CSV table of N, CA and C in Angstrom, one decimal:
chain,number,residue,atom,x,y,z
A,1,UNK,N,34.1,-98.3,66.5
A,1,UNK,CA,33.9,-97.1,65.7
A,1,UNK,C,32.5,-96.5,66.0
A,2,UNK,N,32.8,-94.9,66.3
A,2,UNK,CA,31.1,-94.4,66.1
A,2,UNK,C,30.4,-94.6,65.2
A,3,UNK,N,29.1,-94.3,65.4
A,3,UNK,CA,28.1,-94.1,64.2
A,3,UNK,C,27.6,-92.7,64.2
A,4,UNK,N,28.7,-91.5,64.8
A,4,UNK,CA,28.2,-90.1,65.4
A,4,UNK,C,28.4,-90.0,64.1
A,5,UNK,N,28.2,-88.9,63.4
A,5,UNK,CA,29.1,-88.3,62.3
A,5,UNK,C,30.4,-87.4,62.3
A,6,UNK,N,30.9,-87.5,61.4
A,6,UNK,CA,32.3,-86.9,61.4
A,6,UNK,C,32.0,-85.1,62.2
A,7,UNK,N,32.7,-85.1,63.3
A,7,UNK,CA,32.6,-83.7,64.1
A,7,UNK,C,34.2,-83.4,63.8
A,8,UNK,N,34.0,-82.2,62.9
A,8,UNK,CA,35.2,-81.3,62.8
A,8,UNK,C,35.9,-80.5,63.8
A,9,UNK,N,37.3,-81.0,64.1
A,9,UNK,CA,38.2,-80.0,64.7
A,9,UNK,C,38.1,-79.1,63.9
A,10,UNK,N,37.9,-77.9,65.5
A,10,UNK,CA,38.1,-76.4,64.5
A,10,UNK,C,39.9,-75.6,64.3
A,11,UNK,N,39.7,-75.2,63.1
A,11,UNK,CA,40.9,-74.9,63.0
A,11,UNK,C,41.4,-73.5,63.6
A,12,UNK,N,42.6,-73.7,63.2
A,12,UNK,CA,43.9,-72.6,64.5
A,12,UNK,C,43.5,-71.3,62.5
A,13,UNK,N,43.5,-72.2,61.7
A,13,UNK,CA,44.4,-71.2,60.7
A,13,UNK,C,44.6,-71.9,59.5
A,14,UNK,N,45.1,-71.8,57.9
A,14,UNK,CA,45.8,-72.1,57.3
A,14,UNK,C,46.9,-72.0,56.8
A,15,UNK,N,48.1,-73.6,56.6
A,15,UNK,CA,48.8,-73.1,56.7
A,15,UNK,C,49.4,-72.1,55.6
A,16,UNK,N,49.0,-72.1,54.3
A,16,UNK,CA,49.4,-71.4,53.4
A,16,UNK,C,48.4,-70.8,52.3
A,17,UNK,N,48.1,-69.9,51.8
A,17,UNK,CA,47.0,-69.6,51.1
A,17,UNK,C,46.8,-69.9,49.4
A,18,UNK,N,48.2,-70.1,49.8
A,18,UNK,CA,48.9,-71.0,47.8
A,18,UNK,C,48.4,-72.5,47.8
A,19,UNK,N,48.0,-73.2,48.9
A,19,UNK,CA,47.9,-74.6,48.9
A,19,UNK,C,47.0,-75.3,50.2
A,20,UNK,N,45.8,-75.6,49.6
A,20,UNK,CA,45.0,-76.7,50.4
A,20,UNK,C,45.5,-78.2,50.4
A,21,UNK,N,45.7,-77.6,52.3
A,21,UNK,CA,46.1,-79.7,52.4
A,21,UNK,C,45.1,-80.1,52.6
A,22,UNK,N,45.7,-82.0,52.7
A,22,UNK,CA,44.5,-82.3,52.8
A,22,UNK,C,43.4,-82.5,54.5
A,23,UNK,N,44.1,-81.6,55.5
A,23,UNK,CA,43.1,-81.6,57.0
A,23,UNK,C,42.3,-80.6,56.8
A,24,UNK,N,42.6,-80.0,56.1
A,24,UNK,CA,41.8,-78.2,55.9
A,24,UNK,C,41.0,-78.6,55.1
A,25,UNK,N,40.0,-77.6,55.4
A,25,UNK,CA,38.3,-77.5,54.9
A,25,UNK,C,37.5,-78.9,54.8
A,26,UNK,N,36.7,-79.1,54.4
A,26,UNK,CA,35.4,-79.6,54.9
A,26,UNK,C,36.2,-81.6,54.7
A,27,UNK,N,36.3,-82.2,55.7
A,27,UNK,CA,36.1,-83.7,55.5
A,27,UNK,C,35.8,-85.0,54.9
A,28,UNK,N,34.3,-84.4,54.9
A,28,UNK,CA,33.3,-85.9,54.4
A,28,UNK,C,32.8,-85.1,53.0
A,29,UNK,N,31.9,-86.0,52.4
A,29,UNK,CA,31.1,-85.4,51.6
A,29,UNK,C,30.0,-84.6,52.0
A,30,UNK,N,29.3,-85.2,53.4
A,30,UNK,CA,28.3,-84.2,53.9
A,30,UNK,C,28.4,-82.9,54.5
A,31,UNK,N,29.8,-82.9,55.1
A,31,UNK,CA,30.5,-81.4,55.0
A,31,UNK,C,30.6,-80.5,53.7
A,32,UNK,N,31.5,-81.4,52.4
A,32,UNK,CA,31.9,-80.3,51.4
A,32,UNK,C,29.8,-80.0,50.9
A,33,UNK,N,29.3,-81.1,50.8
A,33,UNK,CA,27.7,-80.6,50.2
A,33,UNK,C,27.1,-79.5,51.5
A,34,UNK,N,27.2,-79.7,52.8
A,34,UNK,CA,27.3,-78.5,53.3
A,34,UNK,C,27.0,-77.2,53.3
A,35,UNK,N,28.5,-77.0,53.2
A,35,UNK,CA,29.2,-76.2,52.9
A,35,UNK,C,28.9,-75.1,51.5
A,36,UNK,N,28.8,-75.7,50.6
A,36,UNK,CA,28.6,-75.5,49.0
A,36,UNK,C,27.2,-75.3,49.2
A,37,UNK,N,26.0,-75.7,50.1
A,37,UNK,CA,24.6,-75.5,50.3
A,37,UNK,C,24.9,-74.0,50.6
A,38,UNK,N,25.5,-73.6,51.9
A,38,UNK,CA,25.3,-72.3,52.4
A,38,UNK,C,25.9,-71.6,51.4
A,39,UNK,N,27.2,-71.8,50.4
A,39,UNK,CA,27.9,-70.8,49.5
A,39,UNK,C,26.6,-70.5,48.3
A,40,UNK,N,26.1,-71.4,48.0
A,40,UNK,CA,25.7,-71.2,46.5
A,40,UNK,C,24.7,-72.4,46.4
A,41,UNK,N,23.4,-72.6,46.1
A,41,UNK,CA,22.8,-73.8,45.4
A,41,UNK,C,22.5,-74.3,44.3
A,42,UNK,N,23.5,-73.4,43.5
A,42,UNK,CA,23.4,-74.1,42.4
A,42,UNK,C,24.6,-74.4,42.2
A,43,UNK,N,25.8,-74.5,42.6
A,43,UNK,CA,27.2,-74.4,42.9
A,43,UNK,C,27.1,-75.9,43.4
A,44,UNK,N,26.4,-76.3,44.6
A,44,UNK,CA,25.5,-77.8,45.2
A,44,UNK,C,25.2,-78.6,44.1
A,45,UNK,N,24.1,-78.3,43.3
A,45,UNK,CA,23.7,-78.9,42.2
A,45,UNK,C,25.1,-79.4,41.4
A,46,UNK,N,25.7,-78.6,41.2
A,46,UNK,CA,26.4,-78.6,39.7
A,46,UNK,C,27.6,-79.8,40.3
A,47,UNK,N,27.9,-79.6,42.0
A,47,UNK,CA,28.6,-80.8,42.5
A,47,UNK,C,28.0,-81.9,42.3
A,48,UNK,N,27.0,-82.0,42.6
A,48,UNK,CA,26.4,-83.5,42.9
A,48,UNK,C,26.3,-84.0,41.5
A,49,UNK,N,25.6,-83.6,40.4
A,49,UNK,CA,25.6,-83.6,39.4
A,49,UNK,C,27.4,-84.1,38.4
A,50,UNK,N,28.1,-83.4,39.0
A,50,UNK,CA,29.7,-84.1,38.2
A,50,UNK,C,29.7,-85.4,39.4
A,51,UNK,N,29.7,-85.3,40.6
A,51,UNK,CA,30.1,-86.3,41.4
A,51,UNK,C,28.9,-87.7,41.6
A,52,UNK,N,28.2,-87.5,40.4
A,52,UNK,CA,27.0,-88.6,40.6
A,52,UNK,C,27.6,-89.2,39.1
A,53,UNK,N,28.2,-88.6,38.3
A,53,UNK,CA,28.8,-88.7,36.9
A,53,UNK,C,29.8,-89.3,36.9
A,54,UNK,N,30.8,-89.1,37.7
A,54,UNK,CA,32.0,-90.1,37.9
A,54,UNK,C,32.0,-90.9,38.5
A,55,UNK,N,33.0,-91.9,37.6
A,55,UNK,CA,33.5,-93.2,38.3
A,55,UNK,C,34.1,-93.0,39.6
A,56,UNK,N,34.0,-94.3,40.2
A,56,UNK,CA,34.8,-94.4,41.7
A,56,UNK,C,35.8,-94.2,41.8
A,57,UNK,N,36.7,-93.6,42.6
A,57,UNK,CA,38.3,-93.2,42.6
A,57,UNK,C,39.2,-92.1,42.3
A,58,UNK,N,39.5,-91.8,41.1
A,58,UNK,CA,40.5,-90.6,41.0
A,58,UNK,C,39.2,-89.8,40.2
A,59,UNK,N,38.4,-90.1,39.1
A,59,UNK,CA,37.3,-89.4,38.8
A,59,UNK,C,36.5,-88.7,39.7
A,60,UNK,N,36.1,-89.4,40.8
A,60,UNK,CA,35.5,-88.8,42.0
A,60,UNK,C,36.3,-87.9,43.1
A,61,UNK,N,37.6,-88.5,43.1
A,61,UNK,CA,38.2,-87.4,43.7
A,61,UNK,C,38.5,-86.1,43.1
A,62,UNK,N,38.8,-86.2,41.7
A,62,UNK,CA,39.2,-85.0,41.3
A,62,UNK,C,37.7,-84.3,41.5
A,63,UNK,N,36.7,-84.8,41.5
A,63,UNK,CA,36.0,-83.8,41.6
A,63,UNK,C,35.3,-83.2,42.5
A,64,UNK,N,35.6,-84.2,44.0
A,64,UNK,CA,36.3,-83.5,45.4
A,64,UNK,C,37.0,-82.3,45.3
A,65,UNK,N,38.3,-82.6,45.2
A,65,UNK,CA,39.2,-81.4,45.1
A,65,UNK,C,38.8,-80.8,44.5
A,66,UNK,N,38.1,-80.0,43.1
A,66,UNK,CA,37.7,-79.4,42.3
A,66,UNK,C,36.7,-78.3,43.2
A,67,UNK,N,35.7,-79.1,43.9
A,67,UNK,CA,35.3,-78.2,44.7
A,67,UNK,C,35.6,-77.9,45.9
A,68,UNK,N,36.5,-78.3,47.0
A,68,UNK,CA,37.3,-78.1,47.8
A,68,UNK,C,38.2,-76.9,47.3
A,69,UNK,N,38.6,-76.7,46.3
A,69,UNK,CA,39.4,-75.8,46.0
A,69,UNK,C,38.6,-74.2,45.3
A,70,UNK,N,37.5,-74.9,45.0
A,70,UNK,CA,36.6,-73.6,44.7
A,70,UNK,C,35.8,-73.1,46.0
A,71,UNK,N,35.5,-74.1,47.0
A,71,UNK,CA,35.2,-73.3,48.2
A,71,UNK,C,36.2,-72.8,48.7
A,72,UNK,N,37.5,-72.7,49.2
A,72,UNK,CA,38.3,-71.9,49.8
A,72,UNK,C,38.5,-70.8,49.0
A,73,UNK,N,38.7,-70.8,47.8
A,73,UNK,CA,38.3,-69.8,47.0
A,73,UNK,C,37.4,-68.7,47.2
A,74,UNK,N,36.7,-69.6,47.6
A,74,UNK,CA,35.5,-68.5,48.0
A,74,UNK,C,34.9,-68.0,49.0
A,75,UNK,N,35.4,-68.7,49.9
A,75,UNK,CA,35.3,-68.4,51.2
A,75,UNK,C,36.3,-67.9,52.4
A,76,UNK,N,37.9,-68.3,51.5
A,76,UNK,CA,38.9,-67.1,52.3
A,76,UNK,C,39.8,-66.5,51.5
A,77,UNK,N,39.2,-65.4,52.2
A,77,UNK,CA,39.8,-64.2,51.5
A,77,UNK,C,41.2,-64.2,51.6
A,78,UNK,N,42.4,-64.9,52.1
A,78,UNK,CA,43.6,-64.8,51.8
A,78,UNK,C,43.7,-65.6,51.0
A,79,UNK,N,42.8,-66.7,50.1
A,79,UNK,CA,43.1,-67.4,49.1
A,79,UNK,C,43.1,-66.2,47.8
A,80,UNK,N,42.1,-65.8,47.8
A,80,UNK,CA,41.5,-64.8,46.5
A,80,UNK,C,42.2,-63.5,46.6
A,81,UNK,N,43.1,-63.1,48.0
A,81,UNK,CA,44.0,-62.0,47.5
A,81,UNK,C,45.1,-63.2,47.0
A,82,UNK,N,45.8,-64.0,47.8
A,82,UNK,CA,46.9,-64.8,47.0
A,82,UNK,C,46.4,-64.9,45.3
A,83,UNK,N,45.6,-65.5,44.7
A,83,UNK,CA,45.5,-65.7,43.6
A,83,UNK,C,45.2,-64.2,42.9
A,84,UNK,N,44.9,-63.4,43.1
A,84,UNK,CA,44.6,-62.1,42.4
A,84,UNK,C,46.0,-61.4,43.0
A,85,UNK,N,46.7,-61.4,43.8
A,85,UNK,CA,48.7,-61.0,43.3
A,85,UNK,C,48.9,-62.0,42.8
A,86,UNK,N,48.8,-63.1,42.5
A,86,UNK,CA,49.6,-63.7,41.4
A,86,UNK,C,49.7,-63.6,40.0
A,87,UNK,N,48.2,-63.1,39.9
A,87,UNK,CA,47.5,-63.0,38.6
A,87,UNK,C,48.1,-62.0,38.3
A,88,UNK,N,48.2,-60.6,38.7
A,88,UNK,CA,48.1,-59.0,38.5
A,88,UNK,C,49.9,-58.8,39.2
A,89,UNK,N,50.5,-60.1,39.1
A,89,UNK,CA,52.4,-60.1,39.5
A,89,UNK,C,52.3,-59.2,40.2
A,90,UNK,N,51.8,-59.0,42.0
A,90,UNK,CA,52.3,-58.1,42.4
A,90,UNK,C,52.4,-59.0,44.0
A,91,UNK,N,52.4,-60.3,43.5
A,91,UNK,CA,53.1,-61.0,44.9
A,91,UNK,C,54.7,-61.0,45.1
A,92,UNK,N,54.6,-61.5,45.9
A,92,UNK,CA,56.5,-61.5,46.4
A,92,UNK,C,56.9,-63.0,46.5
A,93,UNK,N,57.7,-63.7,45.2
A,93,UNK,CA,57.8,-64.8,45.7
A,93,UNK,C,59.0,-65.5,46.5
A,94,UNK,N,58.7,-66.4,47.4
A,94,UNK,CA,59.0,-66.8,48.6
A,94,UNK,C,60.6,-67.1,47.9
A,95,UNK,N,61.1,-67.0,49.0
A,95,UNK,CA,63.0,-67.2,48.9
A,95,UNK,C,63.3,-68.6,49.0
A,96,UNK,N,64.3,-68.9,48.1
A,96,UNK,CA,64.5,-70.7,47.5
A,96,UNK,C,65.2,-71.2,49.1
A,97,UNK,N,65.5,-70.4,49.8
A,97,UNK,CA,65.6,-70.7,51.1
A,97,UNK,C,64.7,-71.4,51.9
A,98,UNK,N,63.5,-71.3,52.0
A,98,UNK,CA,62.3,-71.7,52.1
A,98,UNK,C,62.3,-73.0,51.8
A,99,UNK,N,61.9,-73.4,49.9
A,99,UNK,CA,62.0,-74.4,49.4
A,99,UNK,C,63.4,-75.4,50.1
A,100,UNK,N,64.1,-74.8,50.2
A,100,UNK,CA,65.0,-76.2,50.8
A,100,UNK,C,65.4,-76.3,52.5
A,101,UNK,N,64.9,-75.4,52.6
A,101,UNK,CA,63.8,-75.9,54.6
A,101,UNK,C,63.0,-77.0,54.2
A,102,UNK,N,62.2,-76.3,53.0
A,102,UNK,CA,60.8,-77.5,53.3
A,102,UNK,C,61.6,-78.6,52.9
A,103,UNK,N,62.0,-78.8,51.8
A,103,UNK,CA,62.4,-80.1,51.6
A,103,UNK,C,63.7,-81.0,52.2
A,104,UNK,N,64.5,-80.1,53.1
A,104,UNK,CA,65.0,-81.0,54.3
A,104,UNK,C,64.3,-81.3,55.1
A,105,UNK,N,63.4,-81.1,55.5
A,105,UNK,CA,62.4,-81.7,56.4
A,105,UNK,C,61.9,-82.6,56.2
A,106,UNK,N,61.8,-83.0,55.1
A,106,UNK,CA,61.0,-84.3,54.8
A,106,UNK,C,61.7,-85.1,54.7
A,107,UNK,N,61.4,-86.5,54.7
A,107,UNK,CA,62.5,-87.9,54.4
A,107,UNK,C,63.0,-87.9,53.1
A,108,UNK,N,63.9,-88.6,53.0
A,108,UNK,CA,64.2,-88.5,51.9
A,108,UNK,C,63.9,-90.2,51.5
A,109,UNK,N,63.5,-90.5,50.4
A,109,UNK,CA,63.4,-91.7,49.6
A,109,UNK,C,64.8,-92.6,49.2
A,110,UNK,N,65.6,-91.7,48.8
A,110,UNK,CA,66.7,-92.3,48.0
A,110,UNK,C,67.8,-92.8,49.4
């Protein structure tokens, strides 16, 4: 195992602007603190501060994702037009054709 630090593949794209997976946007924590340095420093602060506050595990994650989801937010603009048509209903939503592509594709459990 290295001791380099995590070096990000750069991405092609995202796949959808409704939904952060989890390979997209920043990796480690020294990425999302980063990241949130160049956006905003007090936006940094207010991470570290909930993420020094929570317990280990789903408490700390959620508040991973919390800001994982407010940097893409803020940083791509096809997230913040998606959420502003959905707000102001003037998106187009996707055909239930779609939904049952996606979910033949996946395994099934049962």
């Amino acid at each position: 195992m290295s001791a380099l630090p995590h070096d990000p593949t750069p991405q092609a794209g995202y796949d959808s602007a409704y939904r952060l997976e989890a390979h997209e946007g920043p990796q480690t924590l020294a990425e999302l603190r980063a990241a949130l340095a160049v956006l905003d420093p007090t936006t940094l602060a207010a991470f570290n501060a909930e993420h020094d506050a929570a317990r280990f595990g789903e408490a700390q994650a959620a508040v991973v994702t919390k800001y994982r989801h407010l940097l893409a937010l803020r940083t791509r603009p096809e997230v913040a037009a998606a959420v502003e048509a959905s707000l102001d209903n003037t998106d187009s939503p996707r055909p239930v054709e779609d939904l049952w592509a996606f979910l033949g594709g996946r395994e099934s459990v049962a």
